[in-house]
mmCIF file of C-alpha atoms in Angstrom:
data_model
loop_
_atom_site.group_PDB
_atom_site.id
_atom_site.type_symbol
_atom_site.label_atom_id
_atom_site.label_comp_id
_atom_site.label_asym_id
_atom_site.label_seq_id
_atom_site.Cartn_x
_atom_site.Cartn_y
_atom_site.Cartn_z
ATOM 1 C CA MET A 1 0.000 0.000 0.000
ATOM 2 C CA SER A 2 1.344 3.409 -0.928
ATOM 3 C CA VAL A 3 1.943 6.133 1.632
ATOM 4 C CA LEU A 4 -0.796 8.245 0.042
ATOM 5 C CA ALA A 5 -3.305 5.400 0.204
ATOM 6 C CA SER A 6 -2.399 4.818 3.864
ATOM 7 C CA ILE A 7 -2.915 8.499 4.684
ATOM 8 C CA ALA A 8 -6.250 8.555 2.834
ATOM 9 C CA LEU A 9 -7.384 5.433 4.703
ATOM 10 C CA LEU A 10 -6.286 6.904 8.038
ATOM 11 C CA ILE A 11 -8.000 10.257 7.393
ATOM 12 C CA GLY A 12 -11.148 8.570 6.120
ATOM 13 C CA SER A 13 -11.447 6.346 9.183
ATOM 14 C CA ASN A 14 -10.967 9.278 11.571
ATOM 15 C CA VAL A 15 -13.482 11.519 9.783
ATOM 16 C CA SER A 16 -16.221 8.892 9.868
ATOM 17 C CA SER A 17 -15.954 8.615 13.644
ATOM 18 C CA LEU A 18 -16.455 12.364 14.225
ATOM 19 C CA PRO A 19 -19.957 13.522 15.169
ATOM 20 C CA VAL A 20 -21.720 15.482 12.435
ATOM 21 C CA GLN A 21 -22.587 19.029 13.505
ATOM 22 C CA PRO A 22 -25.589 20.595 11.746
ATOM 23 C CA VAL A 23 -24.818 23.780 9.864
ATOM 24 C CA GLU A 24 -26.479 26.867 11.350
ATOM 25 C CA ARG A 25 -28.225 28.596 8.457
ATOM 26 C CA VAL A 26 -29.511 31.482 10.601
ATOM 27 C CA LYS A 27 -27.570 33.414 13.232
ATOM 28 C CA TRP A 28 -29.459 35.635 15.680
ATOM 29 C CA ALA A 29 -28.257 38.493 17.883
ATOM 30 C CA VAL A 30 -29.516 41.408 19.968
ATOM 31 C CA THR A 31 -28.474 44.457 17.959
ATOM 32 C CA ARG A 32 -29.783 47.428 19.968
ATOM 33 C CA VAL A 33 -31.908 48.451 22.966
ATOM 34 C CA THR A 34 -33.904 51.688 23.149
ATOM 35 C CA ARG A 35 -36.269 53.090 25.753
ATOM 36 C CA ALA A 36 -39.642 54.571 24.818
ATOM 37 C CA VAL A 37 -39.906 58.348 25.120
ATOM 38 C CA ARG A 38 -42.920 57.881 27.409
ATOM 39 C CA GLY A 39 -43.771 54.924 29.601
ATOM 40 C CA ASP A 40 -41.813 51.901 30.698
ATOM 41 C CA THR A 41 -41.561 50.040 27.392
ATOM 42 C CA GLN A 42 -38.113 49.187 26.113
ATOM 43 C CA PHE A 43 -37.502 48.029 22.561
ATOM 44 C CA VAL A 44 -34.993 45.278 21.962
ATOM 45 C CA GLN A 45 -33.851 45.047 18.354
ATOM 46 C CA ILE A 46 -32.900 41.566 17.223
ATOM 47 C CA GLY A 47 -31.370 40.681 13.916
ATOM 48 C CA ALA A 48 -30.982 37.559 11.862
ATOM 49 C CA GLN A 49 -28.180 36.794 9.448
ATOM 50 C CA ILE A 50 -29.653 34.242 7.039
ATOM 51 C CA ASP A 51 -27.361 32.294 4.716
ATOM 52 C CA PRO A 52 -27.786 33.022 0.979
ATOM 53 C CA GLY A 53 -30.406 30.742 -0.573
ATOM 54 C CA TRP A 54 -32.184 30.270 2.778
ATOM 55 C CA HIS A 55 -35.131 32.027 4.460
ATOM 56 C CA VAL A 56 -37.266 31.957 7.621
ATOM 57 C CA TYR A 57 -41.034 32.232 7.548
ATOM 58 C CA SER A 58 -42.600 35.530 8.579
ATOM 59 C CA LEU A 59 -44.221 36.792 11.752
ATOM 60 C CA THR A 60 -47.486 37.020 9.789
ATOM 61 C CA GLN A 61 -47.358 33.590 8.121
ATOM 62 C CA GLN A 62 -50.851 32.058 7.976
ATOM 63 C CA PRO A 63 -51.611 28.876 9.943
ATOM 64 C CA ASP A 64 -51.744 25.445 8.262
ATOM 65 C CA GLY A 65 -48.432 25.997 6.513
ATOM 66 C CA PRO A 66 -44.796 26.345 7.521
ATOM 67 C CA PHE A 67 -43.836 27.373 11.064
ATOM 68 C CA PRO A 68 -44.033 31.156 11.449
ATOM 69 C CA LEU A 69 -41.429 33.212 13.288
ATOM 70 C CA ARG A 70 -42.388 33.732 16.957
ATOM 71 C CA VAL A 71 -40.679 35.836 19.633
ATOM 72 C CA THR A 72 -41.666 35.339 23.283
ATOM 73 C CA SER A 73 -40.132 36.211 26.636
ATOM 74 C CA GLY A 74 -39.067 33.796 29.324
ATOM 75 C CA PRO A 75 -37.285 33.459 32.641
ATOM 76 C CA ALA A 76 -33.510 33.865 32.844
ATOM 77 C CA SER A 77 -33.247 30.442 34.497
ATOM 78 C CA ALA A 78 -35.531 27.510 35.246
ATOM 79 C CA GLY A 79 -37.757 28.207 38.204
ATOM 80 C CA SER A 80 -37.124 31.966 38.239
ATOM 81 C CA ASN A 81 -39.603 34.735 37.567
ATOM 82 C CA THR A 82 -39.789 36.419 34.200
ATOM 83 C CA PRO A 83 -38.762 40.029 34.834
ATOM 84 C CA TRP A 84 -39.635 41.197 31.294
ATOM 85 C CA THR A 85 -42.669 40.456 29.113
ATOM 86 C CA VAL A 86 -43.285 41.069 25.419
ATOM 87 C CA ALA A 87 -45.725 43.985 25.529
ATOM 88 C CA GLY A 88 -47.348 44.243 22.150
ATOM 89 C CA THR A 89 -46.658 43.272 18.589
ATOM 90 C CA VAL A 90 -43.191 42.334 17.397
ATOM 91 C CA LYS A 91 -42.441 44.467 14.320
ATOM 92 C CA GLY A 92 -40.416 43.307 11.348
ATOM 93 C CA PRO A 93 -39.773 44.187 7.731
ATOM 94 C CA VAL A 94 -42.320 43.563 5.009
ATOM 95 C CA PRO A 95 -41.853 39.884 4.106
ATOM 96 C CA GLU A 96 -41.328 38.495 0.647
ATOM 97 C CA ARG A 97 -44.519 36.749 -0.498
ATOM 98 C CA GLN A 98 -45.386 33.874 -2.782
ATOM 99 C CA PRO A 99 -49.122 33.558 -3.564
ATOM 100 C CA THR A 100 -49.018 29.803 -4.206
ATOM 101 C CA SER A 101 -47.077 27.088 -2.420
ATOM 102 C CA PRO A 102 -46.983 23.333 -1.814
ATOM 103 C CA PHE A 103 -48.892 24.104 1.423
ATOM 104 C CA GLY A 104 -51.887 25.304 -0.619
ATOM 105 C CA ILE A 105 -51.696 28.773 0.958
ATOM 106 C CA PRO A 106 -49.613 31.893 0.338
ATOM 107 C CA VAL A 107 -46.247 31.858 2.125
ATOM 108 C CA GLU A 108 -44.259 34.794 3.492
ATOM 109 C CA TRP A 109 -40.584 34.818 4.439
ATOM 110 C CA TYR A 110 -37.528 36.863 5.285
ATOM 111 C CA SER A 111 -34.088 36.432 3.768
ATOM 112 C CA GLY A 112 -30.810 38.294 4.089
ATOM 113 C CA ALA A 113 -30.465 40.273 7.328
ATOM 114 C CA PRO A 114 -33.911 41.220 8.673
ATOM 115 C CA GLN A 115 -34.239 43.245 11.891
ATOM 116 C CA PHE A 116 -37.109 42.987 14.381
ATOM 117 C CA SER A 117 -38.261 45.293 17.175
ATOM 118 C CA VAL A 118 -39.533 43.567 20.331
ATOM 119 C CA PRO A 119 -41.400 45.749 22.873
ATOM 120 C CA LEU A 120 -40.712 44.666 26.457
ATOM 121 C CA ILE A 121 -42.151 45.896 29.731
ATOM 122 C CA ALA A 122 -40.828 45.218 33.214
ATOM 123 C CA ASN A 123 -42.884 42.985 35.508
ATOM 124 C CA ALA A 124 -43.024 43.385 39.263
ATOM 125 C CA ALA A 125 -40.119 40.890 39.412
ATOM 126 C CA ALA A 126 -37.829 43.363 37.628
ATOM 127 C CA SER A 127 -35.859 45.730 39.798
ATOM 128 C CA GLY A 128 -32.686 47.569 39.000
ATOM 129 C CA THR A 129 -30.930 45.849 36.124
ATOM 130 C CA SER A 130 -32.099 42.375 35.156
ATOM 131 C CA THR A 131 -31.792 39.960 32.278
ATOM 132 C CA ALA A 132 -34.454 39.906 29.582
ATOM 133 C CA VAL A 133 -34.611 36.577 27.763
ATOM 134 C CA LEU A 134 -36.180 36.311 24.328
ATOM 135 C CA ARG A 135 -37.087 32.981 22.791
ATOM 136 C CA VAL A 136 -37.054 33.003 18.994
ATOM 137 C CA ARG A 137 -38.782 30.086 17.257
ATOM 138 C CA TYR A 138 -38.267 29.814 13.526
ATOM 139 C CA GLN A 139 -37.981 27.409 10.621
ATOM 140 C CA ALA A 140 -35.214 27.807 8.060
ATOM 141 C CA CYS A 141 -35.763 26.551 4.518
ATOM 142 C CA SER A 142 -34.102 26.651 1.132
ATOM 143 C CA ASP A 143 -35.841 25.980 -2.175
ATOM 144 C CA THR A 144 -35.263 22.238 -1.702
ATOM 145 C CA LEU A 145 -34.987 21.594 2.047
ATOM 146 C CA CYS A 146 -36.624 22.688 5.301
ATOM 147 C CA LEU A 147 -34.850 22.199 8.595
ATOM 148 C CA PRO A 148 -36.902 21.280 11.667
ATOM 149 C CA PRO A 149 -38.286 24.270 13.604
ATOM 150 C CA LYS A 150 -35.820 25.548 16.169
ATOM 151 C CA THR A 151 -36.019 27.726 19.287
ATOM 152 C CA ILE A 152 -33.036 29.793 20.379
ATOM 153 C CA GLU A 153 -32.610 32.150 23.334
ATOM 154 C CA LEU A 154 -31.190 35.654 23.243
ATOM 155 C CA SER A 155 -30.580 37.718 26.343
ATOM 156 C CA THR A 156 -29.725 41.286 27.210
ATOM 157 C CA ARG A 157 -29.507 43.331 30.390
ATOM 158 C CA LEU A 158 -32.200 45.985 30.854
ATOM 159 C CA ALA A 159 -32.735 48.565 33.569
ATOM 160 C CA ALA A 160 -36.229 48.796 35.049
ATOM 161 C CA ARG A 161 -37.496 52.256 36.024
#
């Protein structure tokens, strides 16, 4: 056996034993926090970086089709109170729209780098500075493949009034 064949065999056997990590097609981040001019609402801006050729379904996607984008609030740790609550409608860009689809309904999606504004209000549990946790549930698809729906958590520190 040649040296090259031995190296190829060795590399091949090591690669097959490595666990396969799924490729993340969408990366999420908190991009900015602003406080309302009046009242206690704070707006957390979150952004997605979606790989070329991929998309996530919109906040306004109709039921009985693909999984729509959802943003909710949650506790910072299991068993703790939720100091911040989504207080109104999450705003996003106008989605791209396709009037017909394999689902039998129109579909709406975002691609590229969409930004979303999430209104949050402090609960009684919030005092001083506390962690706001956002749960983002989405489904990423290409023209030929849809990944299973996924929920990720984003967090940021906010100061209650």
